PDB file of C-alpha atoms and ligand atoms in Angstrom:
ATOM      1  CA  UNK A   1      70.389  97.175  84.746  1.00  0.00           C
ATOM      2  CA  UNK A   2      71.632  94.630  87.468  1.00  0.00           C
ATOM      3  CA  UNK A   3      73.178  96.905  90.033  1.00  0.00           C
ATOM      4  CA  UNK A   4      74.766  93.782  91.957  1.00  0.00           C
ATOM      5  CA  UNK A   5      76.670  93.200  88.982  1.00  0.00           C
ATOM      6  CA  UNK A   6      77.248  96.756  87.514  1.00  0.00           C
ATOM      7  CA  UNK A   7      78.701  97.496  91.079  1.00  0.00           C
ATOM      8  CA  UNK A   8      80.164  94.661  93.182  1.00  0.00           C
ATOM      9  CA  UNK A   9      83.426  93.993  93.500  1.00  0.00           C
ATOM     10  CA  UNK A  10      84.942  90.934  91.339  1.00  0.00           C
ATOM     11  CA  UNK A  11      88.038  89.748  91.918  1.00  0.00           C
ATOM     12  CA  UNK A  12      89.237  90.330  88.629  1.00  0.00           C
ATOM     13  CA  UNK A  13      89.613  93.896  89.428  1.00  0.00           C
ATOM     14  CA  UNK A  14      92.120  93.118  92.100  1.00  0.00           C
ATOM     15  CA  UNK A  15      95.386  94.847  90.881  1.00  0.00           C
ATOM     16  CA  UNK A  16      97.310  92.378  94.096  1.00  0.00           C
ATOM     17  CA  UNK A  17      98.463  95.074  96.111  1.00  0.00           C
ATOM     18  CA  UNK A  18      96.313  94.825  99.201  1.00  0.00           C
ATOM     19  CA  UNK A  19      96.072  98.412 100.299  1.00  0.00           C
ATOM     20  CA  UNK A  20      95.372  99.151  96.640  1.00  0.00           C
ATOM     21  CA  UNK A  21      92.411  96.949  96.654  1.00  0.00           C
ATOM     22  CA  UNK A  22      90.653  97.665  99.925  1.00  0.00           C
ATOM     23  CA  UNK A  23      90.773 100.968  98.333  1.00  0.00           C
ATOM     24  CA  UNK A  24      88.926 100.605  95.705  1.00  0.00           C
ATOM     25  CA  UNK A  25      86.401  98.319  97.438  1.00  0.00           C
ATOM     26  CA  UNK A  26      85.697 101.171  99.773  1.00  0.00           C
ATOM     27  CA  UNK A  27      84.935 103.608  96.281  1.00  0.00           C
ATOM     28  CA  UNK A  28      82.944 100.920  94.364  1.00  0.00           C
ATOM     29  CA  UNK A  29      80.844 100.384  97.675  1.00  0.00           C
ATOM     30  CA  UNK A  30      80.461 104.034  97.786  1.00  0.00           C
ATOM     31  CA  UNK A  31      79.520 104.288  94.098  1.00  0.00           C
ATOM     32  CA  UNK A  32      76.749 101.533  94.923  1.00  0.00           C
ATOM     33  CA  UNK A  33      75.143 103.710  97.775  1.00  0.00           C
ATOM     34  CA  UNK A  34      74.970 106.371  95.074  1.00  0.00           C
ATOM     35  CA  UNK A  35      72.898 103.945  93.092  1.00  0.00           C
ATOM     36  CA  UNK A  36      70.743 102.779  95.596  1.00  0.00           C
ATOM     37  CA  UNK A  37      70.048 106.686  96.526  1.00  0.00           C
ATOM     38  CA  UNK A  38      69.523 107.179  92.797  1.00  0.00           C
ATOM     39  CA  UNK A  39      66.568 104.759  93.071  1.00  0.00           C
ATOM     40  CA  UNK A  40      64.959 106.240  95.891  1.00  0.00           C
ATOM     41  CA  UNK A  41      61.679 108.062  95.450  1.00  0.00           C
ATOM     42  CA  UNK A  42      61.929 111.459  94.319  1.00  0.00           C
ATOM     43  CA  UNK A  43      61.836 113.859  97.514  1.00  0.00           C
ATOM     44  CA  UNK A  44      62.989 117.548  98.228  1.00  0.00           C
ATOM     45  CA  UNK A  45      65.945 116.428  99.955  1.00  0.00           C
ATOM     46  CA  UNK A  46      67.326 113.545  97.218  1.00  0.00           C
ATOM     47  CA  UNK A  47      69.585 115.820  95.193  1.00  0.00           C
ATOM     48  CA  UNK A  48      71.226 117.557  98.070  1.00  0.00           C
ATOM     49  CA  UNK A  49      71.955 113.933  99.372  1.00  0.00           C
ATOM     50  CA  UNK A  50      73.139 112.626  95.895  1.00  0.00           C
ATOM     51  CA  UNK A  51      75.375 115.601  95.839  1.00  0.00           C
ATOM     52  CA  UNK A  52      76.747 115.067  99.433  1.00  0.00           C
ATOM     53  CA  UNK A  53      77.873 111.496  98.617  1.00  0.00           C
ATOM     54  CA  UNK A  54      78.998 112.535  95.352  1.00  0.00           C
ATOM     55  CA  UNK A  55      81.759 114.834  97.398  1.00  0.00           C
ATOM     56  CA  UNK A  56      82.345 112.016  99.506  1.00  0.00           C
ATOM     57  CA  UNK A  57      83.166 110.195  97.185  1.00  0.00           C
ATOM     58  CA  UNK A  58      85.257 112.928  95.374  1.00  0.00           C
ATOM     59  CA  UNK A  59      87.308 112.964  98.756  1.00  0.00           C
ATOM     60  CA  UNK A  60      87.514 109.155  98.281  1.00  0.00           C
ATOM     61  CA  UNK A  61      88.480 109.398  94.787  1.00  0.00           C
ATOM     62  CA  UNK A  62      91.384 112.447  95.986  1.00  0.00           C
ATOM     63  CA  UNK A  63      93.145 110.356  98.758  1.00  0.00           C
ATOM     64  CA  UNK A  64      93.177 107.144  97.003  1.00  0.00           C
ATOM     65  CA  UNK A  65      94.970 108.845  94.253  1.00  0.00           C
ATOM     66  CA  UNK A  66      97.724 110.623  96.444  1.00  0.00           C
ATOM     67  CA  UNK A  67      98.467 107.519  98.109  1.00  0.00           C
ATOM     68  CA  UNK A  68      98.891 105.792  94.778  1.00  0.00           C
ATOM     69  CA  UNK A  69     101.136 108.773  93.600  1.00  0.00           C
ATOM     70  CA  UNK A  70     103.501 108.034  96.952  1.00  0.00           C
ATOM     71  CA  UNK A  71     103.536 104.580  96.735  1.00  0.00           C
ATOM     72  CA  UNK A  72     104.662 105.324  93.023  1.00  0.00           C
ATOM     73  CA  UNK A  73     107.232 108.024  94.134  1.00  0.00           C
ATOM     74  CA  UNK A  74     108.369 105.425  96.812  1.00  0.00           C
ATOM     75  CA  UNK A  75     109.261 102.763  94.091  1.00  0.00           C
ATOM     76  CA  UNK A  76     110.523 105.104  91.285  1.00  0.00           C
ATOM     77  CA  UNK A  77     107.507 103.598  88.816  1.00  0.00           C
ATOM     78  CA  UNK A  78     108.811 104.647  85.610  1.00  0.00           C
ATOM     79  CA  UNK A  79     104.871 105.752  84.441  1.00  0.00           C
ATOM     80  CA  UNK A  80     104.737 107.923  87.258  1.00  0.00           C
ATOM     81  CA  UNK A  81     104.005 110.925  85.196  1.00  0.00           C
ATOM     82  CA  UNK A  82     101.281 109.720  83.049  1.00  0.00           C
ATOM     83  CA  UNK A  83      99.446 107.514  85.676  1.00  0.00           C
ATOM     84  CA  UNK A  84      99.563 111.237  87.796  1.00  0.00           C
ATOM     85  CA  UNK A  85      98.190 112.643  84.654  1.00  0.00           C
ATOM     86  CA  UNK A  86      95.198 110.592  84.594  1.00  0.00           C
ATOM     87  CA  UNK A  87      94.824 111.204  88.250  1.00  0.00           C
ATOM     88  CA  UNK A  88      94.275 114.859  88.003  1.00  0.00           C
ATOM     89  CA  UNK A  89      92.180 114.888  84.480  1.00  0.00           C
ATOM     90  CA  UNK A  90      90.173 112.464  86.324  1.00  0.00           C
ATOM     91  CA  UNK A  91      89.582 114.522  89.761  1.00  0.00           C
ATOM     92  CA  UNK A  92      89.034 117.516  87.513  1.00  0.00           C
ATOM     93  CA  UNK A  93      86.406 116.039  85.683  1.00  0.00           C
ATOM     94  CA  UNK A  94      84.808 114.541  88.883  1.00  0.00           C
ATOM     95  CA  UNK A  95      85.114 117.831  90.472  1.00  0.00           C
ATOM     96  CA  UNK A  96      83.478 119.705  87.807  1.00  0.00           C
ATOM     97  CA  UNK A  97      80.603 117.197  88.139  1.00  0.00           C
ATOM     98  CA  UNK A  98      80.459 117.487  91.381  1.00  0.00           C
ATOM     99  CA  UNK A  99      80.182 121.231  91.315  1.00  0.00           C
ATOM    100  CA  UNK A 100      77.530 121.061  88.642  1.00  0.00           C
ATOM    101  CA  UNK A 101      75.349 118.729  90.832  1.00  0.00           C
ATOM    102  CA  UNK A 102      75.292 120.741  93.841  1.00  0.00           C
ATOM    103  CA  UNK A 103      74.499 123.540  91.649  1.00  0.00           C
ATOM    104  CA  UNK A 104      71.459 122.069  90.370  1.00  0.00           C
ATOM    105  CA  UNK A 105      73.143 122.643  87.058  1.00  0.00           C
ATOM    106  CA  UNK A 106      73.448 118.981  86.328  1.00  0.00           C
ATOM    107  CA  UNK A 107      72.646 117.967  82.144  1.00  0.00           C
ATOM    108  CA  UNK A 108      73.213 114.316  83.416  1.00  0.00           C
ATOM    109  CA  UNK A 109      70.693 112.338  84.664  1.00  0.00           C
ATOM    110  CA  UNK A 110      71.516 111.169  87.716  1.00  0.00           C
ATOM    111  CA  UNK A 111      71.316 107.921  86.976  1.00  0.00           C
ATOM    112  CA  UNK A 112      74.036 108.494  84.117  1.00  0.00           C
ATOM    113  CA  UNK A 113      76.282 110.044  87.039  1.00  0.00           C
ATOM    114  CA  UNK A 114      76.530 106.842  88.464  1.00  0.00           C
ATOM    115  CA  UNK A 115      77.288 105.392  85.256  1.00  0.00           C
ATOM    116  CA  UNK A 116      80.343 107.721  84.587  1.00  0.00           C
ATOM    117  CA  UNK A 117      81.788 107.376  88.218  1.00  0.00           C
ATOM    118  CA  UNK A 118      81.975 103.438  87.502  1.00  0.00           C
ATOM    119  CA  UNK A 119      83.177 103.720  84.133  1.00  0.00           C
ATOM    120  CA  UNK A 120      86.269 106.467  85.487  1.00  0.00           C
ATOM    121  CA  UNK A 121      86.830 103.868  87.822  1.00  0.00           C
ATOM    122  CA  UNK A 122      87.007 100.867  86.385  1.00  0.00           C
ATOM    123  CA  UNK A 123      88.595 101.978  83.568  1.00  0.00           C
ATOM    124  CA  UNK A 124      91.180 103.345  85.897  1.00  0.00           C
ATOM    125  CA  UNK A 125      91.920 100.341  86.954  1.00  0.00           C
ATOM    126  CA  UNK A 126      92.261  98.175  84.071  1.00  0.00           C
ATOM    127  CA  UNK A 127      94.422 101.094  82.513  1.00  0.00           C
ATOM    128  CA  UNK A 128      96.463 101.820  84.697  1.00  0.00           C
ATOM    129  CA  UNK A 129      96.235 100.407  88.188  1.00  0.00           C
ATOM    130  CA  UNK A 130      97.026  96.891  87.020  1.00  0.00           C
ATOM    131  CA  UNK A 131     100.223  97.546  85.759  1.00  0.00           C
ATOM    132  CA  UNK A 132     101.040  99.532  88.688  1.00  0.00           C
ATOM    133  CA  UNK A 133      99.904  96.336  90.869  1.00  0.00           C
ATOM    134  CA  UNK A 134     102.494  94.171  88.888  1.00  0.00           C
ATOM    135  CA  UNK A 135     105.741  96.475  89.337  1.00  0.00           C
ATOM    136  CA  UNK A 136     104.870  96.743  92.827  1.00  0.00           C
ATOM    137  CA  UNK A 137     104.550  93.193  92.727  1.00  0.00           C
ATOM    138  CA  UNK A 138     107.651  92.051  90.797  1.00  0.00           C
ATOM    139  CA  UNK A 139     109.327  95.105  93.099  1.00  0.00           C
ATOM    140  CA  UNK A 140     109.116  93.710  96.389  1.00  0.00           C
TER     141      UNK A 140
HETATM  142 FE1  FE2 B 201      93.487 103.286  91.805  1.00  0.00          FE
END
Protein backbone atom coordinates (compact mmCIF):
# COMPACT_ATOMS: atom_id res chain seq x y z
CA UNK A 1 0.00 0.00 0.00
CA UNK A 2 1.21 3.62 -0.94
CA UNK A 3 0.62 5.50 2.27
CA UNK A 4 1.31 8.99 0.44
CA UNK A 5 -1.58 8.27 -1.54
CA UNK A 6 -3.89 6.25 0.85
CA UNK A 7 -3.41 9.35 3.20
CA UNK A 8 -2.61 12.78 1.71
CA UNK A 9 -4.84 15.22 1.22
CA UNK A 10 -6.25 15.77 -2.53
CA UNK A 11 -8.06 18.50 -3.34
CA UNK A 12 -10.91 16.69 -4.43
CA UNK A 13 -11.87 16.14 -0.93
CA UNK A 14 -12.23 19.82 -0.37
CA UNK A 15 -16.00 20.29 0.51
CA UNK A 16 -15.10 24.64 -0.14
CA UNK A 17 -15.78 25.74 3.18
CA UNK A 18 -12.38 26.70 4.49
CA UNK A 19 -12.70 25.98 8.16
CA UNK A 20 -14.28 22.71 7.05
CA UNK A 21 -11.25 21.76 5.18
CA UNK A 22 -8.35 22.73 7.42
CA UNK A 23 -10.28 20.44 9.54
CA UNK A 24 -10.08 17.61 7.98
CA UNK A 25 -6.47 18.16 6.86
CA UNK A 26 -5.55 18.31 10.50
CA UNK A 27 -7.51 14.48 10.96
CA UNK A 28 -6.11 12.94 7.71
CA UNK A 29 -2.54 14.20 8.88
CA UNK A 30 -3.29 12.67 12.13
CA UNK A 31 -4.54 9.42 10.59
CA UNK A 32 -1.07 9.36 8.62
CA UNK A 33 1.04 9.57 11.93
CA UNK A 34 -1.04 6.57 12.96
CA UNK A 35 0.31 4.84 9.91
CA UNK A 36 3.69 5.73 10.14
CA UNK A 37 3.55 4.50 14.02
CA UNK A 38 1.87 1.37 12.66
CA UNK A 39 5.10 0.69 10.72
CA UNK A 40 7.40 1.14 13.41
CA UNK A 41 9.23 -1.83 14.84
CA UNK A 42 7.41 -3.75 17.27
CA UNK A 43 8.43 -2.47 20.91
CA UNK A 44 6.76 -2.65 24.47
CA UNK A 45 5.65 0.77 24.27
CA UNK A 46 4.00 0.76 20.40
CA UNK A 47 0.45 -0.15 21.38
CA UNK A 48 0.12 2.21 24.26
CA UNK A 49 1.32 4.93 21.71
CA UNK A 50 -1.05 3.69 18.87
CA UNK A 51 -3.76 3.88 21.41
CA UNK A 52 -2.81 7.44 22.65
CA UNK A 53 -3.05 8.89 19.11
CA UNK A 54 -5.97 6.88 18.43
CA UNK A 55 -7.80 9.12 21.38
CA UNK A 56 -6.31 12.02 19.92
CA UNK A 57 -7.62 11.57 17.19
CA UNK A 58 -11.06 10.53 18.68
CA UNK A 59 -10.94 14.13 20.31
CA UNK A 60 -10.20 15.36 16.74
CA UNK A 61 -12.87 13.39 15.25
CA UNK A 62 -15.48 14.85 18.45
CA UNK A 63 -14.80 18.64 17.93
CA UNK A 64 -14.77 18.64 14.27
CA UNK A 65 -18.15 17.15 14.40
CA UNK A 66 -19.74 19.68 16.97
CA UNK A 67 -18.52 22.47 15.04
CA UNK A 68 -20.07 21.03 11.91
CA UNK A 69 -23.38 20.44 13.92
CA UNK A 70 -23.29 24.50 14.85
CA UNK A 71 -22.38 25.67 11.72
CA UNK A 72 -25.45 23.46 10.56
CA UNK A 73 -27.73 24.78 13.42
CA UNK A 74 -26.45 28.33 12.42
CA UNK A 75 -27.77 27.96 8.76
CA UNK A 76 -30.96 25.87 9.43
CA UNK A 77 -29.39 22.88 6.97
CA UNK A 78 -32.42 21.02 6.32
CA UNK A 79 -30.23 17.40 6.79
CA UNK A 80 -29.31 18.48 10.05
CA UNK A 81 -30.71 15.46 11.70
CA UNK A 82 -29.30 12.76 9.65
CA UNK A 83 -25.80 14.33 9.02
CA UNK A 84 -25.91 14.49 13.30
CA UNK A 85 -26.89 10.92 13.04
CA UNK A 86 -23.91 9.84 11.26
CA UNK A 87 -21.89 11.96 13.57
CA UNK A 88 -22.69 10.08 16.66
CA UNK A 89 -22.87 6.33 15.02
CA UNK A 90 -19.57 7.32 13.82
CA UNK A 91 -17.93 8.60 17.29
CA UNK A 92 -19.58 5.57 18.84
CA UNK A 93 -17.99 3.25 16.70
CA UNK A 94 -14.59 5.09 16.96
CA UNK A 95 -15.00 5.16 20.61
CA UNK A 96 -15.66 1.59 20.99
CA UNK A 97 -12.44 1.03 19.00
CA UNK A 98 -10.71 3.11 20.82
CA UNK A 99 -11.66 1.49 24.07
CA UNK A 100 -10.90 -1.92 22.68
CA UNK A 101 -7.31 -0.83 21.73
CA UNK A 102 -6.30 0.50 24.94
CA UNK A 103 -7.66 -2.57 26.35
CA UNK A 104 -5.46 -4.76 24.49
CA UNK A 105 -8.71 -6.28 23.37
CA UNK A 106 -8.22 -5.23 19.81
CA UNK A 107 -9.47 -8.28 16.91
CA UNK A 108 -8.14 -5.67 14.32
CA UNK A 109 -4.88 -5.57 13.23
CA UNK A 110 -3.59 -2.49 13.67
CA UNK A 111 -2.83 -1.91 10.47
CA UNK A 112 -6.67 -2.49 9.55
CA UNK A 113 -7.40 0.34 12.28
CA UNK A 114 -5.88 2.69 10.16
CA UNK A 115 -7.72 1.44 7.33
CA UNK A 116 -11.21 1.94 8.99
CA UNK A 117 -10.36 5.49 10.42
CA UNK A 118 -9.69 6.58 6.62
CA UNK A 119 -12.49 4.84 5.22
CA UNK A 120 -15.08 6.63 8.23
CA UNK A 121 -13.52 9.58 7.07
CA UNK A 122 -13.50 9.81 3.75
CA UNK A 123 -16.58 8.37 3.33
CA UNK A 124 -17.83 11.05 5.61
CA UNK A 125 -16.96 13.37 3.48
CA UNK A 126 -18.08 12.37 0.19
CA UNK A 127 -21.50 11.48 1.95
CA UNK A 128 -22.21 13.98 3.61
CA UNK A 129 -19.77 16.82 4.06
CA UNK A 130 -19.94 17.80 0.41
CA UNK A 131 -23.35 18.60 0.32
CA UNK A 132 -23.07 20.41 3.46
CA UNK A 133 -20.06 22.45 1.73
CA UNK A 134 -22.50 23.44 -1.17
CA UNK A 135 -25.55 24.85 1.01
CA UNK A 136 -23.11 26.68 2.95
CA UNK A 137 -21.83 27.75 -0.20
CA UNK A 138 -24.96 28.69 -2.19
CA UNK A 139 -26.02 30.18 1.57
CA UNK A 140 -23.71 32.88 1.94
FE1 LIG B 1 -16.56 16.62 8.37
Amino acid sequence: MDSNNFLQWRSEYSVGIQEIDAQHQEIMALIADLLKLCREDDTDGKQQSFANLVVVITEHFQKHFEDEENLMRGKNYPHYESHKKRHDQLLENIKKMTEKIINGQQPMSLLNVVIFLREWFVENIYGLDKDLGDYLNKSR
